[in-house]
XYZ file of C-alpha atoms in Angstrom:
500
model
C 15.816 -33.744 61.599
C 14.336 -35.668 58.170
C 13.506 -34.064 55.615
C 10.014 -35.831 56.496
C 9.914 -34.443 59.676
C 10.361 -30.902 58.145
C 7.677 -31.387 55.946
C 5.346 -32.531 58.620
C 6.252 -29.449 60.492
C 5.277 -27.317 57.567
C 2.064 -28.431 57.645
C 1.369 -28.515 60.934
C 2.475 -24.712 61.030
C 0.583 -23.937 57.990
C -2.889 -25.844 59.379
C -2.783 -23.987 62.992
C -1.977 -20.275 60.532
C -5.286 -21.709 58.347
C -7.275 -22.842 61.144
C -6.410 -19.473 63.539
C -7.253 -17.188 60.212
C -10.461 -18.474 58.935
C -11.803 -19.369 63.108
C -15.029 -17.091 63.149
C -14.026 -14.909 59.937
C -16.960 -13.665 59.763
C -18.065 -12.879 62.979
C -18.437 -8.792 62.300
C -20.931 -8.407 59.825
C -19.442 -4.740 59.360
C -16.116 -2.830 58.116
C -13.863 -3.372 60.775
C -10.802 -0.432 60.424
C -9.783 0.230 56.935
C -12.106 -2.012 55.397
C -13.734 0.905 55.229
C -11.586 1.611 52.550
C -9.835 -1.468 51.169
C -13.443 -3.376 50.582
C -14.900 -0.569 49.314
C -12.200 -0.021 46.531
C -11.687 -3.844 45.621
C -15.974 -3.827 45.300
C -15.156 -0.858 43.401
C -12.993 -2.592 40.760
C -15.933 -5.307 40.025
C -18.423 -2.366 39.565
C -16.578 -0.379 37.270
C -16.681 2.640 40.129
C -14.047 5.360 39.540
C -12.143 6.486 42.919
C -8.977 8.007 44.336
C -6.750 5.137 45.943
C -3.685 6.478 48.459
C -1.807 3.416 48.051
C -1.013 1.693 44.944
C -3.797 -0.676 43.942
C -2.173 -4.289 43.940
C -3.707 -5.462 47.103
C -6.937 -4.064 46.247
C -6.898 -5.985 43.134
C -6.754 -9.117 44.652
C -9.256 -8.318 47.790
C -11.135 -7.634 44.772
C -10.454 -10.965 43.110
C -11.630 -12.701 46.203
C -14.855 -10.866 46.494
C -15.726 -12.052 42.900
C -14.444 -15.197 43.627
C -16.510 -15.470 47.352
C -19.653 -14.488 45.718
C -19.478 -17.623 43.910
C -19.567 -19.636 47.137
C -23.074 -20.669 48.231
C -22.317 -21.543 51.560
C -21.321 -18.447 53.212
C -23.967 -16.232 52.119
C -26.685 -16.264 55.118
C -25.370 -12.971 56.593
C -24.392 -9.911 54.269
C -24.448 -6.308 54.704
C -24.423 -3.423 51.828
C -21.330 -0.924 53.461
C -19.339 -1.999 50.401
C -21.714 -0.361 47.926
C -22.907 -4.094 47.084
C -24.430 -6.526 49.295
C -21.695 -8.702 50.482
C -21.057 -11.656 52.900
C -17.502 -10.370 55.466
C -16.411 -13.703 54.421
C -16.572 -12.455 50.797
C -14.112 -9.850 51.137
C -11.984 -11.057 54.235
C -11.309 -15.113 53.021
C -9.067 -14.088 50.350
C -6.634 -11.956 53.018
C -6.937 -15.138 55.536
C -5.700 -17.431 52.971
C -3.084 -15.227 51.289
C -1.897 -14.757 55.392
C -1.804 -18.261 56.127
C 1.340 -18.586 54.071
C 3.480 -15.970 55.690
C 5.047 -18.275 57.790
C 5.971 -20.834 55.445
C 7.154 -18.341 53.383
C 9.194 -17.486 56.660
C 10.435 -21.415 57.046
C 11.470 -21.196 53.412
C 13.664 -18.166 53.768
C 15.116 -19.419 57.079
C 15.575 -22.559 56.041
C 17.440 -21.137 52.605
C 19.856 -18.833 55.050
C 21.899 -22.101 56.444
C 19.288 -25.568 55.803
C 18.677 -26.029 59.387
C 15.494 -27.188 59.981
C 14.976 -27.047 63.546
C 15.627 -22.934 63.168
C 13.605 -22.578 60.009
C 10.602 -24.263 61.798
C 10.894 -22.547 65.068
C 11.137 -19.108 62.634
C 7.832 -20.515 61.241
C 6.338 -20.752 64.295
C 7.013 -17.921 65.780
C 5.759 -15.806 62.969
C 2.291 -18.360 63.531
C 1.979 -16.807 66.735
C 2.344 -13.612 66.597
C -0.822 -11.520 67.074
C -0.878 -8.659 64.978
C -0.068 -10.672 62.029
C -3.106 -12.861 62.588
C -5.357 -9.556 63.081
C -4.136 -7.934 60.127
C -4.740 -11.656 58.200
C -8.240 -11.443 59.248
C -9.660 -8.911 57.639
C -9.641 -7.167 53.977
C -6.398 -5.134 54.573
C -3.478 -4.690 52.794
C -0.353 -4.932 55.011
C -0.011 -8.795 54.543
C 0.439 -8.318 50.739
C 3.618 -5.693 51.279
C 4.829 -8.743 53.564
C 4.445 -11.604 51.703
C 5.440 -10.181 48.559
C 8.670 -8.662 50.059
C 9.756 -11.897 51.828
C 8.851 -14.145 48.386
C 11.517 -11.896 46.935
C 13.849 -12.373 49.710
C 13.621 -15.837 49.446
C 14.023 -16.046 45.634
C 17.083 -13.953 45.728
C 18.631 -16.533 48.169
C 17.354 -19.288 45.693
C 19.042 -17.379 42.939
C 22.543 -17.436 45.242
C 22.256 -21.390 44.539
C 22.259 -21.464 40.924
C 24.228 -20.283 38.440
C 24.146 -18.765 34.699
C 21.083 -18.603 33.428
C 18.985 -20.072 36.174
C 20.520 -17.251 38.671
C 19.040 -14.690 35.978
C 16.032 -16.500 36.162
C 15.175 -16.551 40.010
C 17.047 -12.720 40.193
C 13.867 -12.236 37.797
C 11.515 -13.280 39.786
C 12.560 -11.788 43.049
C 12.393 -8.842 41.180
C 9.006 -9.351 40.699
C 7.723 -9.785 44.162
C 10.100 -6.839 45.374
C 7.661 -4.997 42.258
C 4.569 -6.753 44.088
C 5.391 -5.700 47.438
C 6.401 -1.971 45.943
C 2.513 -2.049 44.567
C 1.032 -2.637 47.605
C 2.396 0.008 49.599
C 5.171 2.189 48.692
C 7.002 1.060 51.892
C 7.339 -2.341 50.152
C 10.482 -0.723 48.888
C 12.327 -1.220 51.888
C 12.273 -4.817 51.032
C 14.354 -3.782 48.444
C 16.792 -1.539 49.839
C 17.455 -4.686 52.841
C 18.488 -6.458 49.188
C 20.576 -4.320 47.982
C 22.196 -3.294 51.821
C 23.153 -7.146 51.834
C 24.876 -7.100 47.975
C 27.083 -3.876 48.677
C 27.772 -5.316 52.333
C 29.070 -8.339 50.331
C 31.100 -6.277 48.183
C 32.398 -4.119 51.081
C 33.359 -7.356 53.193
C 35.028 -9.034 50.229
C 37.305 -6.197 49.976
C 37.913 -5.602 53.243
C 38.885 -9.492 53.548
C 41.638 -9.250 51.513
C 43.714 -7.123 54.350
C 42.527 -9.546 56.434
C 46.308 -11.882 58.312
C 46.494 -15.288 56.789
C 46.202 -16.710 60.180
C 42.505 -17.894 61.068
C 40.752 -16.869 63.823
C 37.818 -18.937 64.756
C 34.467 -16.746 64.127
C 32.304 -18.428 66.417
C 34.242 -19.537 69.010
C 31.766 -16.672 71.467
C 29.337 -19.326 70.999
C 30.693 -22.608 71.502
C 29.642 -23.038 75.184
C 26.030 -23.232 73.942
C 26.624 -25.938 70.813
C 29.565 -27.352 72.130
C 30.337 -29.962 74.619
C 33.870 -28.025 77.033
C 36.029 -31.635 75.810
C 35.674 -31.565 72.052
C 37.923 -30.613 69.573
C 36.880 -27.775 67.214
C 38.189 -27.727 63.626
C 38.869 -24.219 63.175
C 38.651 -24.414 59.530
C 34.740 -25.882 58.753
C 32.988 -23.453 57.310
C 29.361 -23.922 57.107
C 27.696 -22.832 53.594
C 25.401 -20.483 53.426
C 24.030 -19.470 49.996
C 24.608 -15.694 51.120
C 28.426 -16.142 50.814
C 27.859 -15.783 46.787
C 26.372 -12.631 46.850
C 29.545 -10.700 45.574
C 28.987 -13.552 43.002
C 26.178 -11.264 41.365
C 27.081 -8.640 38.965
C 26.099 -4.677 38.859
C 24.268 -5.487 35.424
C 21.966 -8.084 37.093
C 21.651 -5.832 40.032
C 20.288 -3.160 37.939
C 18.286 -5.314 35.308
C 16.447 -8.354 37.823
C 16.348 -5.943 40.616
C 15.880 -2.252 39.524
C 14.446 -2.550 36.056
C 11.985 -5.093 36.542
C 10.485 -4.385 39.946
C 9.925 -0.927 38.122
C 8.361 -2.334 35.759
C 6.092 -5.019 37.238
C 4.884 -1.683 39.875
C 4.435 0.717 36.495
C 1.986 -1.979 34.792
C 0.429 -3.358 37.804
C -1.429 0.582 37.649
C -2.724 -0.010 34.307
C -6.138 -1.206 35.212
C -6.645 1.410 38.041
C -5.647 4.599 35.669
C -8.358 2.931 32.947
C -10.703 2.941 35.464
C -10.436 6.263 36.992
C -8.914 8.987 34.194
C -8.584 11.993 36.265
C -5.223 11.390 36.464
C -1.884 9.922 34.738
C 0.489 7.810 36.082
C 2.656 10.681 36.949
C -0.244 12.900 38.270
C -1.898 10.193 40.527
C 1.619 9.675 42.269
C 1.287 14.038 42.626
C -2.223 13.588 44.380
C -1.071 10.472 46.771
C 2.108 12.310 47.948
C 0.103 15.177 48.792
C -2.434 13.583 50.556
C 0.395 11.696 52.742
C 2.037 14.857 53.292
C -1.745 16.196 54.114
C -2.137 13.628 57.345
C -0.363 16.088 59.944
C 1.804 15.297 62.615
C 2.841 11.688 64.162
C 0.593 12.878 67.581
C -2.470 12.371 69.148
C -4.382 15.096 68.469
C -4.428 13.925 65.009
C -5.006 10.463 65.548
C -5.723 8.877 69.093
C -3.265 5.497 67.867
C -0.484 7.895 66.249
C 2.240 5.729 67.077
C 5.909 7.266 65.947
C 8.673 4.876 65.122
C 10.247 4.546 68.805
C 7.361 3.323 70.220
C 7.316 0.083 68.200
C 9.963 -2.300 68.752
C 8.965 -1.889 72.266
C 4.929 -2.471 72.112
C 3.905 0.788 73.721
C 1.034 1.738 71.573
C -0.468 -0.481 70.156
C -4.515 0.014 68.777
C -8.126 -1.092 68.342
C -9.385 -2.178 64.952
C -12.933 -3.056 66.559
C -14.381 -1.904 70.112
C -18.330 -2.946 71.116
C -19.720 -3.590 74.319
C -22.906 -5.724 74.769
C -25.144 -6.206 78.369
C -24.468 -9.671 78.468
C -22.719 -13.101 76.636
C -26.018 -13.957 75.029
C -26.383 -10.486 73.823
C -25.993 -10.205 69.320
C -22.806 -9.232 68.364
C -22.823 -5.399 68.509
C -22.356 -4.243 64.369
C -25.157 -1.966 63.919
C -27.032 0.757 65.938
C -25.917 3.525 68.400
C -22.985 2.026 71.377
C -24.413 1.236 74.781
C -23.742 4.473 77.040
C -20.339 4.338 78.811
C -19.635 2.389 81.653
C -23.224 0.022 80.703
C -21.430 -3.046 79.031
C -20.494 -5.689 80.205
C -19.322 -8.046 77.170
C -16.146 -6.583 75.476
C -15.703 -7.393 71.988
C -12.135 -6.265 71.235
C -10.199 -6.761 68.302
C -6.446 -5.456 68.997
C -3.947 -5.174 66.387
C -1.115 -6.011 69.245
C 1.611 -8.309 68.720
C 2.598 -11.311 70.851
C 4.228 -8.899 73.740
C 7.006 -11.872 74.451
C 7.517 -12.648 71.069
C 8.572 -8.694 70.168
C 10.675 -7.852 73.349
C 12.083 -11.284 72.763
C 12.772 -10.559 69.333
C 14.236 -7.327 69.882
C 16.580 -8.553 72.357
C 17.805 -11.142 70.131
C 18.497 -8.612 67.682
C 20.354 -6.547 69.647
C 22.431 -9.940 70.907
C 23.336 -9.911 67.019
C 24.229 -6.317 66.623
C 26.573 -7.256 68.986
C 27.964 -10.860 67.826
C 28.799 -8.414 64.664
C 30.455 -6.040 66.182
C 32.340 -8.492 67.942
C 33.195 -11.098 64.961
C 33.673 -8.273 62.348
C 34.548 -5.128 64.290
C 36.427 -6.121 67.267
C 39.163 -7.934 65.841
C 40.432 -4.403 63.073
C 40.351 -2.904 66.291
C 42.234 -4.694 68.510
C 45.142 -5.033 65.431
C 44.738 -1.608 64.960
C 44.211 -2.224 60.885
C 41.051 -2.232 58.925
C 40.049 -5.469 58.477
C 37.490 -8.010 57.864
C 38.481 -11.930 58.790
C 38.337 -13.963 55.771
C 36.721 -17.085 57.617
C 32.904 -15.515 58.441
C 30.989 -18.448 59.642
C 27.249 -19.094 58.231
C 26.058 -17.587 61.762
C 28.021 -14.427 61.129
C 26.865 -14.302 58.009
C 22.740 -14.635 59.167
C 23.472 -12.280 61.914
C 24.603 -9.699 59.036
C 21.572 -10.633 56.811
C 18.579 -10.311 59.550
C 19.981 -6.982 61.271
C 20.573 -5.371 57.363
C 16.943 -6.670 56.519
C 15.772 -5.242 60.272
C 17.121 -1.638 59.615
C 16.264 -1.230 56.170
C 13.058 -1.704 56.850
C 12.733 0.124 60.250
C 15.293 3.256 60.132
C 13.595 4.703 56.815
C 10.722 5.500 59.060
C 12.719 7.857 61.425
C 12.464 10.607 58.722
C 8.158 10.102 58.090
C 6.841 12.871 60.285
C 3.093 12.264 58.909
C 1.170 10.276 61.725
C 2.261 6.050 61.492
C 0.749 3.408 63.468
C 1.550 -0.300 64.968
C 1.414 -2.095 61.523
C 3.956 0.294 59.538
C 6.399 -2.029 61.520
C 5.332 -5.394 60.075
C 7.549 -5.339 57.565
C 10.906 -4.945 59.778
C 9.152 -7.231 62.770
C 9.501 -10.497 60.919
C 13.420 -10.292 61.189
C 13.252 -10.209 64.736
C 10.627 -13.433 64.789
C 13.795 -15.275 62.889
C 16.563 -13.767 65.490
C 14.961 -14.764 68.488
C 14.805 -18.091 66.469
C 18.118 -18.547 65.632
C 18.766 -17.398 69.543
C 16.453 -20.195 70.647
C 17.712 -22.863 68.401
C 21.003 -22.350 69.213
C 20.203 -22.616 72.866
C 18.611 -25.867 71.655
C 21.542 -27.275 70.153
C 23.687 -26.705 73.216
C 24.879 -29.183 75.592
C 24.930 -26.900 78.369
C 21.412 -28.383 80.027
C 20.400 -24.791 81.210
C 20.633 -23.227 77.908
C 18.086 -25.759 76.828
C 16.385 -24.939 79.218
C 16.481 -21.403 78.199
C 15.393 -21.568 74.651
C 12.465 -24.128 76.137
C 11.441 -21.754 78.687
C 11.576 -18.598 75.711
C 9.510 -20.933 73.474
C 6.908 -21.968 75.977
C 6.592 -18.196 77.106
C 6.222 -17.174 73.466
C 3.334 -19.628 72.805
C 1.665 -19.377 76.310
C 1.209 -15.333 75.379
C -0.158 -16.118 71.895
C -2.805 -18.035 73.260
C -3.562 -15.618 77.004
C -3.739 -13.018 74.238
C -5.874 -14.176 71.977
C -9.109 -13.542 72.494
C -8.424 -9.871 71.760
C -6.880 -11.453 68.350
C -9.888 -12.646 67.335
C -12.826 -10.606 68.802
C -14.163 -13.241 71.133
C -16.293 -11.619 74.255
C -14.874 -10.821 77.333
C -15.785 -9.789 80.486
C -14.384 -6.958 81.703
C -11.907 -7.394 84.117
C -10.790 -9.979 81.425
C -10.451 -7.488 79.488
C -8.214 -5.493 81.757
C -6.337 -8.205 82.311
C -4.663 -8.022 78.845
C -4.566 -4.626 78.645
C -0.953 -4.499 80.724
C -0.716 -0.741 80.089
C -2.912 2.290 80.004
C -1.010 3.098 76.441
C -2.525 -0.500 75.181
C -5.860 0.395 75.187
């Protein structure tokens, strides 16, 4: 593929994110979930209003900055409502988090396409991540999950920038992936895990350099499990290519930039990113307002039902099982107003569902899990297998760049999932965003490898995943965006009583 052709593709994924995001943005002239909160607190900020925020205040800033911004804009003001403590137009306080969302997957292209500069694989990552569902619900509306997101993966993909350079230039992007990890770390503490998937993949560097150097002098092909899908059965295979991939320099970077680009300065950027919150509200220092949001965390009670209705603990994510509703309202009929104010109809008396369901694409996530498994496995094969079968701890010295991806999405996955076995305060759907997006890029790289292949039912494979993946974006999304249903279509999405 061109480099033209990428490009193209880019902005083809980017205009269907845009277009999907801003579609009816303000169709809900109310708080829809947490807007509740999140509005209220960036209005807050432009009206000088003191208040106790549970999360740092980074993404609030900006929701903020788009509210002053959006009540600049003359042309969607004709419907407002005053929930926020100001009278505001939804489209106020919800473009901002549309447009900031529509990047995510080219921020997701970038990164892939920076792991080996394939750009079939980065734009199939890309796309992916355009269709999944809960990422376009959370994009939708003036929340602040997207922020931990995008700023975590912008400091992914500037650490694998910095792997490219050298000297001073590596200090510089180190610098600035520092500073998203920060961002992300600002938005939500969880935006830390980010950071820990960083610094899993520099010591695993470390640990496999080491371990390469007991490693036979004879090479064993790395990838050879794979060939039937990229390789025609009469070719000849030269066992010693090795494909770059910019992650082979981590053990390139030192413990001092480690600690300075990504310990002192993501530190730093989260410390002074409070500044203007702690002017505004002086109850508390910087030391005492981290005090009052632990304890209200620790406050929230068990990961259960009875304290929530959409508790959803760790387990039950990779797998879809609970998913939940930002916005339920029935109406009588299709030409009925949208239902945002005034007491619900009585149960049972709608007709017209309006349902907006923070669910991923279902394919997409037991797809993606799969495909993540498949690499837990190629690992354990390519990297663990062989010590064992010699009997000798070991590492092969000739890693290919697939190996090396593998190691770099499941690291990413886990350090971004497993923390969360230890929360015991009630989580939902959405705490997994953050890990999700690894497994958009493995079933990628699973797909584009059945792509490559000349094996004409593995195409047919990755075609048939691809089509399946897009075909449920689009059967599910009406309940993405709120539009009405009737109500066995309705039910007809809802695939298990736990959905809805």
């Amino acid at each position: 593929m061109t480099k033209k052709w990428f490009r193209t593709g880019m902005i083809v994924i980017f205009i269907l994110s845009f277009i999907l995001r801003f579609w009816g943005l303000g169709r809900f002239n109310t708080l829809v979930f947490d807007e509740v909160y999140f509005a209220q607190f960036g209005n807050n900020y432009l009206t000088q209003t003191p208040f106790f925020n549970a999360h740092p205040p980074l993404s609030q800033y900006i929701i903020g900055f788009g509210i002053w911004i959006g009540n600049h804009i003359p042309f969607w003001q004709n419907t407002v409502n005053g929930l926020t403590g100001s009278l505001l137009s939804p489209w106020s306080y919800r473009w901002i988090n549309a447009f900031t969302g529509s990047f995510i997957p080219l921020v997701v292209v970038l990164i892939t396409y920076q792991l080996c500069y394939r750009c079939g694989f980065a734009l199939l990552a890309g796309l992916f991540t355009a269709c999944d569902g809960l990422f376009l619900v959370e994009s939708r509306y003036a929340l602040n999950n997207i922020y931990i997101v995008i700023f975590g993966l912008i400091g992914q993909w500037f650490l694998l920038l910095a792997l490219e350079k050298q000297n001073k230039q590596r200090w510089l992007w180190l610098a600035f992936a520092g500073v998203g990890f920060g961002a992300s770390i600002a938005t939500k503490w969880n935006g830390l895990w980010f950071l820990f998937g960083a610094y899993g993949m520099w010591i695993a560097a470390w640990i496999i350099n080491w371990l390469q150097s007991f490693s036979p002098s004879r090479h064993v092909s790395m990838f050879s499990y794979l060939r039937p899908l990229i390789t025609p059965a009469n070719s000849k295979i030269n066992h010693e290519v090795t494909i770059q991939t910019p992650l082979q320099n981590l053990a390139q970077i030192n413990i001092l930039q480690m600690i300075f680009c990504l310990g002192i300065i993501p530190a730093a950027v989260y410390s002074l990113i409070w500044i203007p919150h702690l002017q505004l509200d002086t109850r508390y220092g910087f030391i005492e307002v981290h005090q009052e949001i632990l304890k209200f965390h620790l406050q929230l009670g068990g990961n259960n039902s009875s304290v929530h209705p959409y508790c959803a603990a760790w387990y039950k994510w990779p797998l879809l099982t609970r998913p939940m509703a930002y916005y339920y309202q029935t109406t009588l009929s299709f030409k009925d107003p949208l239902p945002v104010f005034g007491p619900p109809l009585p149960a049972g008396a709608g007709k017209v569902i309006y349902d907006v369901h923070a669910i991923g694409n279902p394919f997409l996530w037991w797809f993606g899990v799969a495909a993540m498994i498949f690499l837990i496995g190629m690992l354990f094969v390519k990297m663990v297998l062989p010590g064992i079968q010699q009997k000798r701890i070991f590492v092969p010295k000739n890693m290919g760049v697939d190996t090396w991806i593998a190691l770099y999405l499941v690291i990413n996955y886990a350090a971004n999932f497993l923390p969360w076995v230890k929360v015991n305060r009630c989580v939902f759907i959405y705490h997994y965003m953050c890990a999700v997006v690894f497994t958009f890029i493995a079933i990628a790289w699973f797909v584009d490898q059945c792509l490559r292949s000349y094996r004409r039912e593995l195409r047919v494979l990755g075609l048939t995943i691809t089509f399946a993946i897009i075909a449920a974006f689009v059967f599910w999304m009406p309940i993405y965006l709120g539009l009405p249903l009737s109500q066995e279509d309705y039910h007809l999405r809802m695939w298990f009583r736990t959905w809805i």
